PDB file of C-alpha atoms in Angstrom:
ATOM      1  CA  MET A   1       0.000   0.000   0.000  1.00  0.00           C
ATOM      2  CA  ASP A   2       1.221   3.456  -0.852  1.00  0.00           C
ATOM      3  CA  MET A   3       0.679   5.399   2.378  1.00  0.00           C
ATOM      4  CA  ARG A   4       1.337   8.706   0.612  1.00  0.00           C
ATOM      5  CA  LYS A   5      -1.528   8.102  -1.836  1.00  0.00           C
ATOM      6  CA  ALA A   6      -3.826   7.009   1.007  1.00  0.00           C
ATOM      7  CA  ILE A   7      -3.075  10.202   2.948  1.00  0.00           C
ATOM      8  CA  ILE A   8      -3.641  12.327  -0.157  1.00  0.00           C
ATOM      9  CA  ALA A   9      -7.014  10.595  -0.699  1.00  0.00           C
ATOM     10  CA  GLN A  10      -7.980  11.158   2.953  1.00  0.00           C
ATOM     11  CA  THR A  11      -6.973  14.821   2.717  1.00  0.00           C
ATOM     12  CA  SER A  12      -8.946  15.236  -0.509  1.00  0.00           C
ATOM     13  CA  PHE A  13     -11.983  13.674   1.195  1.00  0.00           C
ATOM     14  CA  SER A  14     -11.586  16.104   4.122  1.00  0.00           C
ATOM     15  CA  LEU A  15     -11.383  19.133   1.850  1.00  0.00           C
ATOM     16  CA  ARG A  16     -14.390  18.049  -0.260  1.00  0.00           C
ATOM     17  CA  LEU A  17     -16.412  17.413   2.889  1.00  0.00           C
ATOM     18  CA  SER A  18     -15.381  20.750   4.430  1.00  0.00           C
ATOM     19  CA  SER A  19     -16.286  22.640   1.286  1.00  0.00           C
ATOM     20  CA  HIS A  20     -19.682  20.947   1.120  1.00  0.00           C
ATOM     21  CA  LEU A  21     -20.525  21.455   4.799  1.00  0.00           C
ATOM     22  CA  LEU A  22     -19.361  25.080   4.797  1.00  0.00           C
ATOM     23  CA  SER A  23     -21.853  25.796   2.025  1.00  0.00           C
ATOM     24  CA  PHE A  24     -24.566  25.242   4.671  1.00  0.00           C
ATOM     25  CA  SER A  25     -22.954  27.036   7.602  1.00  0.00           C
ATOM     26  CA  ASN A  26     -19.731  28.837   8.411  1.00  0.00           C
ATOM     27  CA  ASN A  27     -20.126  28.110  12.121  1.00  0.00           C
ATOM     28  CA  LEU A  28     -19.296  24.430  12.242  1.00  0.00           C
ATOM     29  CA  ALA A  29     -17.052  21.949  14.004  1.00  0.00           C
ATOM     30  CA  PHE A  30     -16.613  18.383  12.793  1.00  0.00           C
ATOM     31  CA  SER A  31     -13.971  15.681  12.531  1.00  0.00           C
ATOM     32  CA  PRO A  32     -13.195  14.644   8.944  1.00  0.00           C
ATOM     33  CA  LEU A  33     -10.967  11.883  10.301  1.00  0.00           C
ATOM     34  CA  SER A  34     -13.820  10.418  12.353  1.00  0.00           C
ATOM     35  CA  LEU A  35     -16.169  10.534   9.358  1.00  0.00           C
ATOM     36  CA  HIS A  36     -13.517   8.972   7.116  1.00  0.00           C
ATOM     37  CA  SER A  37     -12.995   6.230   9.682  1.00  0.00           C
ATOM     38  CA  LEU A  38     -16.743   5.612   9.965  1.00  0.00           C
ATOM     39  CA  LEU A  39     -17.168   5.344   6.200  1.00  0.00           C
ATOM     40  CA  GLY A  40     -14.092   3.102   5.968  1.00  0.00           C
ATOM     41  CA  LEU A  41     -15.613   0.805   8.579  1.00  0.00           C
ATOM     42  CA  LEU A  42     -18.879   0.768   6.616  1.00  0.00           C
ATOM     43  CA  ALA A  43     -16.906  -0.118   3.474  1.00  0.00           C
ATOM     44  CA  ALA A  44     -15.253  -3.001   5.339  1.00  0.00           C
ATOM     45  CA  GLY A  45     -18.685  -4.443   6.127  1.00  0.00           C
ATOM     46  CA  SER A  46     -20.373  -3.772   2.799  1.00  0.00           C
ATOM     47  CA  SER A  47     -20.409  -5.428  -0.598  1.00  0.00           C
ATOM     48  CA  GLY A  48     -21.606  -4.818  -4.126  1.00  0.00           C
ATOM     49  CA  PRO A  49     -22.574  -1.342  -5.332  1.00  0.00           C
ATOM     50  CA  THR A  50     -22.603   0.100  -1.801  1.00  0.00           C
ATOM     51  CA  HIS A  51     -19.031  -1.067  -1.257  1.00  0.00           C
ATOM     52  CA  ASP A  52     -17.927   0.367  -4.607  1.00  0.00           C
ATOM     53  CA  GLN A  53     -19.624   3.725  -3.946  1.00  0.00           C
ATOM     54  CA  LEU A  54     -18.033   4.063  -0.509  1.00  0.00           C
ATOM     55  CA  LEU A  55     -14.572   3.300  -1.893  1.00  0.00           C
ATOM     56  CA  SER A  56     -15.085   5.780  -4.720  1.00  0.00           C
ATOM     57  CA  PHE A  57     -16.283   8.499  -2.345  1.00  0.00           C
ATOM     58  CA  LEU A  58     -13.304   7.894  -0.051  1.00  0.00           C
ATOM     59  CA  GLY A  59     -10.881   7.838  -3.004  1.00  0.00           C
ATOM     60  CA  SER A  60      -9.575   4.355  -2.329  1.00  0.00           C
ATOM     61  CA  PRO A  61      -9.287   1.537  -4.855  1.00  0.00           C
ATOM     62  CA  VAL A  62      -9.679  -1.223  -2.223  1.00  0.00           C
ATOM     63  CA  ALA A  63     -10.940  -1.556   1.355  1.00  0.00           C
ATOM     64  CA  SER A  64      -7.630  -3.040   2.486  1.00  0.00           C
ATOM     65  CA  GLU A  65      -5.953   0.295   1.686  1.00  0.00           C
ATOM     66  CA  LEU A  66      -8.420   2.081   3.962  1.00  0.00           C
ATOM     67  CA  ALA A  67      -7.838  -0.512   6.653  1.00  0.00           C
ATOM     68  CA  ALA A  68      -4.065  -0.061   6.451  1.00  0.00           C
ATOM     69  CA  LEU A  69      -4.398   3.731   6.666  1.00  0.00           C
ATOM     70  CA  HIS A  70      -6.730   3.582   9.663  1.00  0.00           C
ATOM     71  CA  SER A  71      -4.581   0.989  11.375  1.00  0.00           C
ATOM     72  CA  GLN A  72      -1.655   3.419  11.140  1.00  0.00           C
ATOM     73  CA  ILE A  73      -3.814   6.312  12.299  1.00  0.00           C
ATOM     74  CA  SER A  74      -5.164   4.464  15.328  1.00  0.00           C
ATOM     75  CA  ASN A  75      -1.782   3.022  16.331  1.00  0.00           C
ATOM     76  CA  VAL A  76       0.326   6.133  15.795  1.00  0.00           C
ATOM     77  CA  ILE A  77      -1.676   9.355  15.589  1.00  0.00           C
ATOM     78  CA  LEU A  78      -4.447   8.473  18.040  1.00  0.00           C
ATOM     79  CA  ALA A  79      -2.124   6.747  20.516  1.00  0.00           C
ATOM     80  CA  ASP A  80      -2.230   8.067  24.078  1.00  0.00           C
ATOM     81  CA  GLY A  81       1.094   9.830  24.541  1.00  0.00           C
ATOM     82  CA  SER A  82       0.402  11.217  28.004  1.00  0.00           C
ATOM     83  CA  ALA A  83       2.785   8.772  29.744  1.00  0.00           C
ATOM     84  CA  ALA A  84       5.652  10.258  27.712  1.00  0.00           C
ATOM     85  CA  GLY A  85       4.515  13.852  28.256  1.00  0.00           C
ATOM     86  CA  GLY A  86       2.528  13.983  25.031  1.00  0.00           C
ATOM     87  CA  PRO A  87      -1.157  14.540  24.431  1.00  0.00           C
ATOM     88  CA  CYS A  88      -3.894  12.263  25.688  1.00  0.00           C
ATOM     89  CA  LEU A  89      -6.204  11.590  22.794  1.00  0.00           C
ATOM     90  CA  CYS A  90      -9.383   9.590  23.166  1.00  0.00           C
ATOM     91  CA  TYR A  91     -11.116   7.947  20.254  1.00  0.00           C
ATOM     92  CA  ALA A  92     -14.199   5.816  20.651  1.00  0.00           C
ATOM     93  CA  GLY A  93     -15.947   3.892  17.927  1.00  0.00           C
ATOM     94  CA  GLY A  94     -18.902   1.610  18.291  1.00  0.00           C
ATOM     95  CA  VAL A  95     -21.084  -0.487  16.036  1.00  0.00           C
ATOM     96  CA  TRP A  96     -24.536  -1.275  17.394  1.00  0.00           C
ATOM     97  CA  VAL A  97     -26.616  -3.833  15.515  1.00  0.00           C
ATOM     98  CA  ASP A  98     -29.961  -5.386  16.306  1.00  0.00           C
ATOM     99  CA  ALA A  99     -29.538  -8.832  17.834  1.00  0.00           C
ATOM    100  CA  SER A 100     -31.654 -10.312  15.033  1.00  0.00           C
ATOM    101  CA  ARG A 101     -28.832  -9.514  12.576  1.00  0.00           C
ATOM    102  CA  ASN A 102     -25.553 -11.387  12.683  1.00  0.00           C
ATOM    103  CA  LEU A 103     -22.280  -9.591  12.219  1.00  0.00           C
ATOM    104  CA  LYS A 104     -19.639 -11.635  10.435  1.00  0.00           C
ATOM    105  CA  ASN A 105     -16.660 -12.498  12.601  1.00  0.00           C
ATOM    106  CA  SER A 106     -14.376 -11.050   9.917  1.00  0.00           C
ATOM    107  CA  PHE A 107     -16.159  -7.694  10.250  1.00  0.00           C
ATOM    108  CA  ARG A 108     -15.935  -7.808  14.054  1.00  0.00           C
ATOM    109  CA  GLU A 109     -12.206  -8.491  13.716  1.00  0.00           C
ATOM    110  CA  VAL A 110     -11.621  -5.583  11.317  1.00  0.00           C
ATOM    111  CA  ALA A 111     -13.795  -3.275  13.428  1.00  0.00           C
ATOM    112  CA  GLY A 112     -11.829  -4.072  16.568  1.00  0.00           C
ATOM    113  CA  SER A 113      -8.279  -4.487  15.333  1.00  0.00           C
ATOM    114  CA  VAL A 114      -8.155  -1.867  12.563  1.00  0.00           C
ATOM    115  CA  TYR A 115     -10.774   0.740  13.476  1.00  0.00           C
ATOM    116  CA  LYS A 116     -10.648   0.227  17.265  1.00  0.00           C
ATOM    117  CA  ALA A 117     -14.441   0.048  17.272  1.00  0.00           C
ATOM    118  CA  GLU A 118     -16.453  -2.143  19.601  1.00  0.00           C
ATOM    119  CA  ALA A 119     -19.186  -4.226  17.977  1.00  0.00           C
ATOM    120  CA  HIS A 120     -22.361  -4.832  19.999  1.00  0.00           C
ATOM    121  CA  SER A 121     -25.491  -6.847  19.272  1.00  0.00           C
ATOM    122  CA  VAL A 122     -28.459  -5.501  21.201  1.00  0.00           C
ATOM    123  CA  PRO A 123     -32.233  -6.121  21.144  1.00  0.00           C
ATOM    124  CA  PHE A 124     -33.293  -2.817  19.555  1.00  0.00           C
ATOM    125  CA  ARG A 125     -36.710  -4.159  18.531  1.00  0.00           C
ATOM    126  CA  SER A 126     -37.762  -5.711  21.808  1.00  0.00           C
ATOM    127  CA  MET A 127     -35.970  -3.399  24.261  1.00  0.00           C
ATOM    128  CA  PRO A 128     -35.388  -0.036  22.529  1.00  0.00           C
ATOM    129  CA  GLU A 129     -35.273   2.100  25.673  1.00  0.00           C
ATOM    130  CA  GLU A 130     -32.803  -0.205  27.402  1.00  0.00           C
ATOM    131  CA  CYS A 131     -30.616  -0.187  24.280  1.00  0.00           C
ATOM    132  CA  ARG A 132     -30.756   3.601  24.102  1.00  0.00           C
ATOM    133  CA  ASN A 133     -29.659   3.786  27.729  1.00  0.00           C
ATOM    134  CA  GLN A 134     -26.884   1.251  27.147  1.00  0.00           C
ATOM    135  CA  ILE A 135     -25.539   3.240  24.188  1.00  0.00           C
ATOM    136  CA  ASN A 136     -25.787   6.548  26.066  1.00  0.00           C
ATOM    137  CA  ASN A 137     -23.979   5.055  29.080  1.00  0.00           C
ATOM    138  CA  TRP A 138     -21.236   3.691  26.812  1.00  0.00           C
ATOM    139  CA  VAL A 139     -20.828   7.064  25.061  1.00  0.00           C
ATOM    140  CA  GLU A 140     -20.759   8.923  28.384  1.00  0.00           C
ATOM    141  CA  GLN A 141     -18.093   6.549  29.704  1.00  0.00           C
ATOM    142  CA  MET A 142     -16.002   6.740  26.508  1.00  0.00           C
ATOM    143  CA  THR A 143     -16.132  10.556  26.470  1.00  0.00           C
ATOM    144  CA  THR A 144     -15.421  10.827  30.211  1.00  0.00           C
ATOM    145  CA  GLY A 145     -18.788  12.468  30.754  1.00  0.00           C
ATOM    146  CA  LYS A 146     -18.527  15.066  27.983  1.00  0.00           C
ATOM    147  CA  ILE A 147     -21.427  13.547  26.011  1.00  0.00           C
ATOM    148  CA  LYS A 148     -24.191  12.353  28.300  1.00  0.00           C
ATOM    149  CA  GLU A 149     -27.081  11.735  25.941  1.00  0.00           C
ATOM    150  CA  LEU A 150     -26.145  10.982  22.352  1.00  0.00           C
ATOM    151  CA  LEU A 151     -29.562   9.417  21.754  1.00  0.00           C
ATOM    152  CA  PRO A 152     -32.288  11.495  23.420  1.00  0.00           C
ATOM    153  CA  SER A 153     -35.569   9.979  24.570  1.00  0.00           C
ATOM    154  CA  ARG A 154     -38.574  10.495  22.371  1.00  0.00           C
TER     155      ARG A 154
END
């Protein structure tokens, strides 16, 4: 994999996304890296036209290139350097799927090892409020209390 090309593609994605979002508002904060990571994770779990469209949008010829880039990002850039006097960065990713749907073990492996995302199967259909609370508690814990209610009650 050519890391230089992967970084150029990620930068191009970030600039396209910024340009598009700024056309709606000039008072905006977002993380292009987080969105790129999310879409890369979706590409890892998709197939067919959806897979091809995600790769095209992200500027990557193959999902393995995205995985290699995000593996480097999570292991180097997002590493907690506070023990050595560096910054403490926190990155949390989660995949929440209804328990009636099975996630492939290969996807769980890529989600965890490459994207550092936890994969959870929960009973959304039969216990939606409990699932909402579980997700909110997880997000609150992962953000050290900065985000308390990602999913508000109805």
